[in-house]
Amino acid sequence: MNNTLKQTRKRLGDLLVETGLITDEQLKVTLKEKSERQKLGDALLQRGYITEQQLIEVLEFQLGIPHVSLFRYPFDTKLFTLIPKETAKRNYMIPLKKEGDKLYVAMADPMDYYAIEDLRLSTGFQVEPAIATKDDILRTITKYFDMEEEIDQLIGAPQEAVQDEKATEADSPIVRLVNQLLQNAVQQRASDIHIDPQETKLAVRYRIDGVLKTERILPKHMQSVLTARIKIMSNLDITEQRVPQDGRIKLTLDFHPIDLRVATLPTVYGEKIVLRVLDLSSALNDMTKLGFHPRNLERFSQLIERPSGIVLITGPTGSGKSSTLYAALNKLNSEDVNIITIEDPVEYQLEGINQIQVNQTVGMTFAKGLRSILRQDPNIIMVGEIRDKETAEVAIRASLTGHLVLSTLHTNDSVGTITRLIDMGVEPFLVATSLSGVVAQRLVRKVCRDCAETVQPTVREKEIFAKRGLTVESIVRGRGCGTCNMTGYKGRLAIHELLVVTAEMKKVIMNGESFSGIRELAIKNKTLFLIDDGLLKVKQGLTTTEEILRVALSE
């Protein structure tokens, strides 16, 4: 029966080409490069040619199997006992509902006959598959299968029992609960996890694509044991609750190495904990993938290929400065140069680069570390952050003696960086002679590819574009779907402003003239300001005007 089916059905690749989702060229390349066992759909996803949602819609048409969105699906939780958690995870399947002798199951791969047959034999139901995305299924499994039992156990337990609960036993509910919270965060690609104690409850919030959302509310009596567990994991002092502490956790979730930075802060209602998630496998180390405008990419490459000078990357916390720095280092990293970095803390470990960790307790500061680096015959130095005049001066002197120095600074825009250095007390002539360029960057959310639709720009938007001398015909916005948690955005990209310090600008800085002069010279030098780069990305349909105005000031 299978054979007759196969002949009437079109092949997935041809269907995707026909519907215009991928080009013939992309199909050929993918077919040639993918491994024997990898499915075509997965290979195309991996290369980013299609999204999971698009793949599902085509499969639905090709196989005649309906697709479901599990976001806010009214699950019948009694059915979850039919499929063991391990099986559900391994085969990406989750039971939806039963009608008579039929069991409806959402699967990532509805063609997996073995899994369907196994389920039929073990449950005795006729299995009716539906398609859902892998992310969707994993999120649901984590939410329903895991969380509920742990929380029930902890909530059901009397107060004293929870306090005595060994926060270290591997199978205790609290250990599982914490692991679940971390796993959930990684699955939803959260960058931070906030555990907020409030008067009557404990809120757990995730920052996803730069925006916080409440993941779940836990009862107040779980606060102390949850805090204790996280402190044990990050080697902090459990007894000390009155001063802030910080530590880090290294663990492997689902064969995935993850690094967490943990910071506690005593508040009125107990300790607030923030965990910063550094997913080591997703460290983007390719400069061409950072979303640079072609002109900016070319200028940035020239800046970092100079033998000496200082290149600064600026922006608020969480604006992707480290990623840009690491991408630059990765490009420069070859065996004929000696690269030394001093960071607080070392976030991603790079092969072939000597990384030093700042350690305040033994007096190893940025400035002190930098001085010792200079005796190590370096070619390229990366300083995690310039926080004070001392560090700034050592860094500048290092760049004047023929080293390339890369660093970050917290300022609003590229021109403001120059004023900031002078405010710190660095001599203007030192700034003028050493500074080669400044990159200011911000992260904006990308429009979700699954629910993007083209709309007409509003009058206000046209005005904003016209102010910057741009015209705009249409704008892409996300309607909101299950993939992006109804936000209309998924993933982020960077917008940049790159100021190359020219000879004329150096004169202005040296003579202490007003800094409005620098801005005019920058415009003359065809500098793309943050807002321009942002609006150009809106024109390409990558993000929305609201996102740009959220992070960049319109002049």
XYZ file of C-alpha atoms in Angstrom:
555
model
C 0.000 0.000 0.000
C 2.892 2.285 0.777
C 4.208 2.194 -2.758
C 0.978 3.330 -4.369
C 0.790 6.115 -1.827
C 4.319 7.228 -2.615
C 3.680 7.515 -6.351
C 0.686 9.779 -6.023
C 2.450 11.983 -3.500
C 4.859 14.668 -4.560
C 8.272 14.799 -2.995
C 8.712 17.315 -0.193
C 11.518 19.183 -1.940
C 9.503 19.707 -5.137
C 6.526 20.905 -3.124
C 8.631 23.456 -1.264
C 10.075 24.735 -4.533
C 6.597 24.908 -6.107
C 5.182 26.899 -3.219
C 8.123 29.280 -3.575
C 9.510 28.728 -0.065
C 12.934 27.663 -1.306
C 14.744 27.965 -4.630
C 15.781 25.055 -6.784
C 19.407 25.950 -6.063
C 18.905 25.765 -2.278
C 17.228 22.357 -2.645
C 20.088 20.953 -4.729
C 22.779 22.225 -2.334
C 20.929 20.835 0.697
C 20.371 17.420 -0.888
C 24.030 17.229 -1.789
C 25.374 18.285 1.625
C 23.026 16.528 4.035
C 24.042 13.243 5.641
C 22.423 9.937 4.650
C 20.183 9.666 7.677
C 19.141 13.291 8.013
C 15.669 14.131 6.769
C 15.386 16.800 4.093
C 13.048 18.889 6.231
C 15.504 18.936 9.134
C 18.406 19.794 6.825
C 16.501 22.777 5.385
C 15.562 23.935 8.887
C 19.165 23.698 10.001
C 20.255 25.979 7.173
C 17.506 28.466 7.987
C 15.896 28.282 4.517
C 12.449 27.555 5.961
C 10.842 27.774 9.385
C 9.328 24.842 11.209
C 5.861 26.297 10.778
C 6.265 26.535 6.978
C 7.519 22.962 6.850
C 4.498 21.788 8.806
C 2.045 23.569 6.532
C 3.566 21.887 3.472
C 3.651 18.480 5.192
C 0.022 18.928 6.187
C -0.836 19.425 2.537
C 1.472 16.643 1.365
C 0.356 13.994 3.869
C -3.188 15.157 4.459
C -2.537 15.126 8.211
C -3.844 18.158 10.147
C -1.453 20.321 12.131
C -2.092 21.615 15.643
C -0.712 24.488 17.635
C -0.177 23.380 21.231
C -0.050 26.952 22.530
C -3.025 27.168 24.932
C -4.364 23.774 23.773
C -6.978 22.375 26.194
C -5.091 19.198 27.129
C -6.727 16.306 28.899
C -4.004 15.739 31.496
C -5.357 12.280 32.417
C -4.085 10.995 29.065
C -0.483 11.858 29.906
C -0.244 8.611 31.864
C -0.614 6.662 28.600
C 2.778 7.684 27.243
C 5.876 7.538 29.474
C 7.813 10.812 29.574
C 10.939 9.261 28.038
C 8.990 7.908 25.066
C 7.212 11.217 24.606
C 10.545 13.044 24.546
C 12.316 10.548 22.333
C 9.573 10.347 19.702
C 8.353 13.941 20.072
C 4.760 12.931 20.715
C 2.052 14.133 23.083
C -1.547 12.858 23.521
C -4.247 15.392 22.627
C -7.654 13.740 23.207
C -9.464 10.434 22.887
C -12.722 9.742 21.113
C -14.097 6.201 21.419
C -11.234 3.885 20.511
C -9.228 6.640 18.801
C -6.342 8.438 20.474
C -5.298 11.707 18.851
C -1.575 12.354 19.203
C 0.508 15.384 18.182
C 3.831 14.342 16.649
C 6.809 16.106 15.124
C 7.132 13.284 12.608
C 3.747 11.732 11.778
C 5.468 9.363 9.305
C 7.173 7.541 12.163
C 5.209 4.275 11.706
C 7.204 2.427 14.375
C 6.348 4.945 17.070
C 2.670 4.906 16.072
C 2.578 1.105 16.004
C 4.301 0.882 19.423
C 1.767 3.268 20.870
C -1.133 1.308 19.344
C 0.165 -1.922 20.872
C 0.880 -0.445 24.298
C -2.419 1.453 24.643
C -4.815 -0.548 22.503
C -6.156 2.628 20.866
C -6.237 3.421 17.166
C -3.668 6.219 16.863
C -4.584 9.333 14.844
C -1.494 11.520 14.327
C -1.419 15.306 13.930
C 1.654 17.429 13.189
C 3.162 19.917 15.666
C 6.555 21.629 15.843
C 9.348 20.074 17.919
C 9.667 23.201 20.049
C 5.961 23.159 20.748
C 5.979 19.506 21.803
C 9.064 19.853 24.010
C 7.642 22.937 25.689
C 4.407 21.094 26.442
C 6.161 17.981 27.756
C 8.273 20.098 30.083
C 5.258 22.075 31.220
C 2.798 19.260 31.894
C 4.750 16.056 32.417
C 7.473 17.406 34.657
C 6.523 20.523 36.502
C 3.187 19.470 37.851
C 4.300 16.421 39.840
C 7.225 18.224 41.487
C 5.105 21.198 42.465
C 2.299 18.983 43.738
C 4.759 17.085 45.893
C 6.204 20.275 47.317
C 2.857 21.994 47.791
C 1.274 18.920 49.320
C 4.095 18.460 51.795
C 3.710 20.081 55.226
C 5.810 23.191 55.823
C 8.423 21.460 58.028
C 8.981 18.637 55.581
C 9.797 21.128 52.852
C 12.334 22.868 55.050
C 14.026 19.559 55.941
C 13.939 18.386 52.336
C 17.519 17.637 51.450
C 18.318 20.222 48.833
C 20.968 17.947 47.412
C 19.370 14.540 46.857
C 19.271 13.913 43.136
C 15.690 12.731 42.965
C 14.144 15.109 45.475
C 11.288 17.216 44.068
C 13.137 20.500 44.595
C 16.169 19.352 42.614
C 13.906 18.257 39.798
C 11.935 21.498 39.964
C 15.061 23.640 39.628
C 16.314 21.523 36.717
C 12.925 21.871 35.092
C 12.997 25.650 35.421
C 16.451 25.741 33.824
C 15.487 23.352 31.055
C 12.369 25.330 30.259
C 14.419 28.497 30.054
C 16.885 26.943 27.636
C 14.102 25.546 25.462
C 12.432 28.928 25.220
C 15.814 30.537 24.489
C 15.654 32.770 27.562
C 18.694 34.911 28.301
C 17.920 35.437 31.995
C 15.843 33.734 34.678
C 14.491 35.939 37.461
C 13.288 34.448 40.713
C 11.378 37.254 42.395
C 10.203 36.924 45.992
C 6.989 38.840 46.620
C 4.923 39.248 49.770
C 2.674 36.213 49.294
C 4.254 34.350 46.388
C 7.369 33.653 44.373
C 7.382 34.671 40.730
C 9.626 33.033 38.130
C 10.175 35.185 35.066
C 12.117 34.564 31.866
C 13.665 37.229 29.671
C 13.048 36.062 26.134
C 14.322 38.167 23.235
C 14.958 41.016 25.642
C 11.459 41.120 27.171
C 10.509 39.687 30.568
C 7.474 37.450 30.920
C 6.157 35.567 33.938
C 6.652 31.855 33.497
C 4.998 30.664 36.691
C 3.961 31.680 40.186
C 5.083 29.420 43.043
C 3.758 29.407 46.620
C 5.712 31.474 49.138
C 6.773 28.504 51.329
C 8.891 27.121 48.481
C 11.073 30.215 48.498
C 13.684 29.203 51.070
C 14.236 25.697 49.723
C 14.400 26.926 46.107
C 16.920 29.610 47.045
C 18.974 27.095 49.027
C 19.064 24.672 46.083
C 20.291 27.300 43.648
C 22.909 28.501 46.137
C 24.184 24.956 46.630
C 24.480 24.521 42.859
C 26.473 27.720 42.490
C 28.687 27.177 45.561
C 27.401 30.202 47.452
C 27.134 30.635 51.219
C 23.673 29.381 52.179
C 23.734 30.981 55.611
C 24.481 34.482 54.326
C 21.268 36.179 53.285
C 22.016 39.828 53.940
C 24.624 40.626 51.325
C 24.586 40.098 47.551
C 26.587 37.128 46.280
C 27.499 35.857 42.868
C 28.658 32.570 41.483
C 28.281 30.331 38.470
C 26.800 26.964 37.583
C 28.026 24.669 34.825
C 25.737 21.866 33.776
C 24.655 19.700 30.898
C 20.966 19.580 30.063
C 19.955 17.106 27.360
C 23.596 16.746 26.185
C 23.814 20.515 25.949
C 26.543 22.337 27.917
C 25.146 25.397 29.678
C 26.829 28.020 31.774
C 24.833 30.073 34.245
C 25.930 33.208 36.063
C 24.089 33.535 39.343
C 23.585 36.742 41.318
C 21.573 37.056 44.523
C 20.261 40.289 45.993
C 18.613 40.683 49.406
C 15.210 42.378 49.040
C 12.473 43.086 51.578
C 10.748 39.772 50.886
C 13.860 37.609 50.708
C 16.602 37.029 48.174
C 15.966 37.767 44.528
C 18.030 35.562 42.245
C 18.886 36.267 38.647
C 20.502 33.555 36.529
C 22.105 34.635 33.282
C 22.001 31.813 30.733
C 25.063 31.456 28.515
C 24.307 28.761 26.002
C 27.805 27.721 24.972
C 26.731 26.002 21.789
C 24.963 29.052 20.408
C 27.881 31.444 20.697
C 27.821 33.108 17.304
C 31.371 33.568 16.249
C 30.970 34.662 12.671
C 31.210 38.359 11.910
C 29.105 38.125 8.774
C 26.183 36.766 10.803
C 25.934 39.667 13.217
C 23.616 41.679 10.985
C 26.148 44.370 10.016
C 25.157 46.672 7.154
C 27.621 45.976 4.278
C 29.226 49.413 4.672
C 29.588 48.922 8.426
C 30.981 45.411 8.008
C 33.657 46.640 5.640
C 34.629 49.525 7.927
C 34.639 47.335 11.034
C 36.862 44.744 9.331
C 39.311 47.486 8.382
C 39.348 48.816 11.955
C 40.189 45.490 13.559
C 42.818 44.681 10.993
C 44.883 47.728 11.898
C 48.069 46.897 13.805
C 47.353 49.327 16.644
C 44.741 51.664 18.080
C 41.678 51.243 20.257
C 38.321 49.980 18.994
C 35.455 50.385 21.460
C 32.087 48.640 21.402
C 29.418 50.426 23.386
C 25.840 49.934 24.481
C 23.854 49.063 27.629
C 24.035 45.641 29.340
C 22.618 42.854 27.223
C 23.045 44.618 23.901
C 25.275 41.917 22.468
C 28.618 43.690 22.925
C 30.407 40.506 23.987
C 29.141 38.614 20.939
C 30.516 41.271 18.610
C 33.833 41.312 20.470
C 34.156 37.541 20.361
C 33.275 37.484 16.670
C 36.015 40.045 16.018
C 38.533 38.050 18.077
C 37.528 34.898 16.269
C 38.258 36.538 12.950
C 41.659 37.769 14.134
C 42.535 34.507 15.836
C 45.396 32.837 13.984
C 48.620 31.237 15.115
C 50.823 34.161 14.109
C 49.320 36.592 16.642
C 49.234 36.482 20.428
C 45.777 37.445 21.688
C 45.240 37.989 25.403
C 41.947 38.976 26.980
C 41.106 40.123 30.474
C 37.444 39.715 31.323
C 35.097 39.788 34.268
C 33.992 37.003 34.097
C 35.282 34.975 31.130
C 31.986 34.180 29.376
C 32.880 32.017 26.413
C 36.126 30.115 26.224
C 37.827 30.464 22.864
C 40.491 28.102 21.638
C 43.902 29.616 20.970
C 43.224 32.758 22.984
C 44.676 33.403 26.451
C 41.849 34.515 28.687
C 42.363 35.993 32.143
C 39.683 36.336 34.774
C 39.494 39.480 36.916
C 39.598 38.624 40.608
C 38.814 41.528 42.931
C 39.474 39.600 46.159
C 43.178 39.149 45.414
C 43.488 42.597 43.884
C 43.626 41.413 40.276
C 41.828 44.345 38.674
C 41.464 45.272 35.010
C 44.239 47.859 35.294
C 46.614 45.537 37.123
C 45.960 42.638 34.762
C 46.437 44.904 31.766
C 49.868 46.003 32.974
C 51.020 42.420 33.321
C 49.573 41.541 29.899
C 51.840 44.162 28.341
C 54.849 42.195 29.556
C 53.506 39.104 27.772
C 54.361 40.319 24.266
C 50.769 40.527 22.975
C 49.594 41.658 19.527
C 45.925 42.013 20.342
C 44.439 42.740 23.749
C 40.791 42.557 24.677
C 39.701 44.302 27.861
C 36.282 43.172 29.054
C 35.170 46.618 30.108
C 36.655 50.047 30.758
C 35.185 51.046 34.102
C 37.537 53.714 35.415
C 40.170 56.233 34.473
C 43.042 53.926 35.417
C 41.933 51.125 33.087
C 41.201 53.628 30.312
C 44.676 55.111 30.550
C 46.495 51.777 30.594
C 44.422 50.615 27.619
C 45.158 53.792 25.694
C 48.880 53.625 26.436
C 48.867 49.997 25.293
C 47.291 51.017 21.996
C 49.821 53.809 21.528
C 52.725 51.378 21.892
C 51.597 49.351 18.900
C 48.923 47.013 20.186
C 45.411 46.597 18.916
C 43.074 46.999 21.893
C 39.403 45.984 21.812
C 37.115 46.892 24.673
C 33.596 47.836 25.736
C 32.172 50.901 27.432
C 28.660 51.718 28.635
C 27.534 54.755 26.662
C 24.514 55.749 24.608
C 25.966 56.400 21.190
C 29.278 56.461 19.367
C 29.924 60.200 19.669
C 29.019 60.091 23.371
C 31.865 57.626 23.913
C 34.451 60.300 23.214
C 32.889 62.681 25.738
C 32.634 59.850 28.255
C 36.358 59.082 28.020
C 37.215 62.737 28.511
C 34.758 62.939 31.436
C 36.580 60.016 33.024
C 39.645 62.248 33.116
C 41.602 60.886 30.154
C 43.587 63.613 28.394
C 41.929 64.692 25.110
C 45.209 64.284 23.162
C 45.472 60.654 24.345
C 41.905 59.973 23.196
C 42.541 61.650 19.849
C 45.728 59.768 19.067
C 44.632 56.316 20.178
C 40.957 55.923 19.263
C 40.432 54.334 15.827
C 36.709 53.717 15.931
C 33.607 53.170 18.013
C 30.737 50.759 17.402
C 27.487 51.499 19.220
C 25.028 48.631 19.121
C 21.587 47.560 20.306
C 19.518 44.413 19.939
C 16.037 44.519 18.413
C 13.542 41.693 18.102
C 13.082 40.071 14.709
C 9.629 39.702 13.199
C 8.502 36.078 13.585
C 8.771 34.421 10.175
C 5.727 32.239 10.721
C 3.108 34.923 11.216
C 4.709 37.816 9.352
C 2.392 39.797 7.106
C 3.025 42.838 4.935
C 1.090 45.942 5.931
C 0.932 49.583 4.869
C 3.060 51.980 6.945
C 1.162 54.495 9.087
C 1.436 58.225 8.480
C 3.612 58.556 11.590
C 5.980 55.863 10.288
C 6.284 57.582 6.929
C 7.203 60.782 8.791
C 9.893 58.997 10.823
C 11.402 57.556 7.630
C 11.150 60.878 5.779
C 13.007 62.626 8.614
C 16.000 60.378 7.943
C 15.668 60.885 4.189
C 14.231 57.418 3.525
C 11.040 56.282 1.831
C 9.058 53.190 2.768
C 6.414 51.330 0.760
C 5.451 48.476 3.039
C 6.257 47.173 6.502
C 6.304 43.613 7.841
C 4.620 42.830 11.165
C 3.949 39.613 13.069
C 0.314 38.757 13.798
C 1.299 36.552 16.718
C 1.213 32.741 16.648
C 2.081 29.756 18.823
C 5.692 29.754 17.652
C 6.405 33.216 19.037
C 4.133 32.989 22.094
C 1.711 35.459 20.497
C 4.281 38.272 20.504
C 4.851 38.555 16.758
C 8.623 38.465 17.341
C 11.111 35.612 17.458
C 14.883 35.928 17.803
C 16.911 39.110 17.776
C 19.318 40.957 15.553
C 21.771 43.773 16.161
C 21.676 47.307 14.793
C 24.956 49.185 14.680
C 26.371 52.668 14.410
C 30.015 52.742 13.442
C 32.069 55.866 13.889
C 35.464 55.816 12.230
C 37.644 58.498 13.827
C 39.076 60.558 10.962
C 41.991 62.999 11.018
C 39.561 65.944 11.104
C 37.779 64.483 14.130
C 41.115 64.013 15.875
C 41.747 67.732 15.442
C 38.380 68.595 16.971
C 39.083 66.378 20.004
C 42.634 67.694 20.457
C 41.554 71.320 20.363
C 38.715 70.666 22.774
C 36.163 72.136 20.359
C 32.461 71.409 20.824
C 31.444 67.865 20.069
C 28.628 68.817 17.729
C 31.502 69.267 15.262
C 32.281 65.542 15.455
C 28.686 64.649 14.647
C 28.753 66.822 11.531
C 32.031 65.259 10.404
C 30.505 61.832 11.012
C 27.558 62.676 8.774
C 29.968 63.933 6.119
C 31.815 60.616 6.367
C 28.526 58.766 5.524
C 28.186 57.292 9.026
C 25.034 55.246 9.500
C 23.524 56.229 12.848
C 21.639 53.667 14.974
C 18.269 54.924 13.826
C 19.287 54.763 10.143
C 20.610 51.231 10.383
C 17.433 50.292 12.238
C 15.076 51.833 9.704
C 16.958 50.153 6.861
C 16.340 46.837 8.650
C 12.642 47.724 8.931
C 12.636 48.299 5.159
C 14.127 44.831 4.665
C 11.223 43.450 6.694
C 13.419 42.141 9.508
C 11.996 44.159 12.391
C 9.436 46.877 13.126
C 9.579 50.631 13.643
C 8.378 50.232 17.262
C 11.360 48.029 18.044
C 13.809 50.552 16.588
C 12.276 53.451 18.506
C 12.384 51.332 21.665
C 16.185 51.251 21.557
C 17.350 54.168 19.401
C 16.603 57.845 19.861
C 15.149 59.484 16.804
C 16.921 62.762 16.259
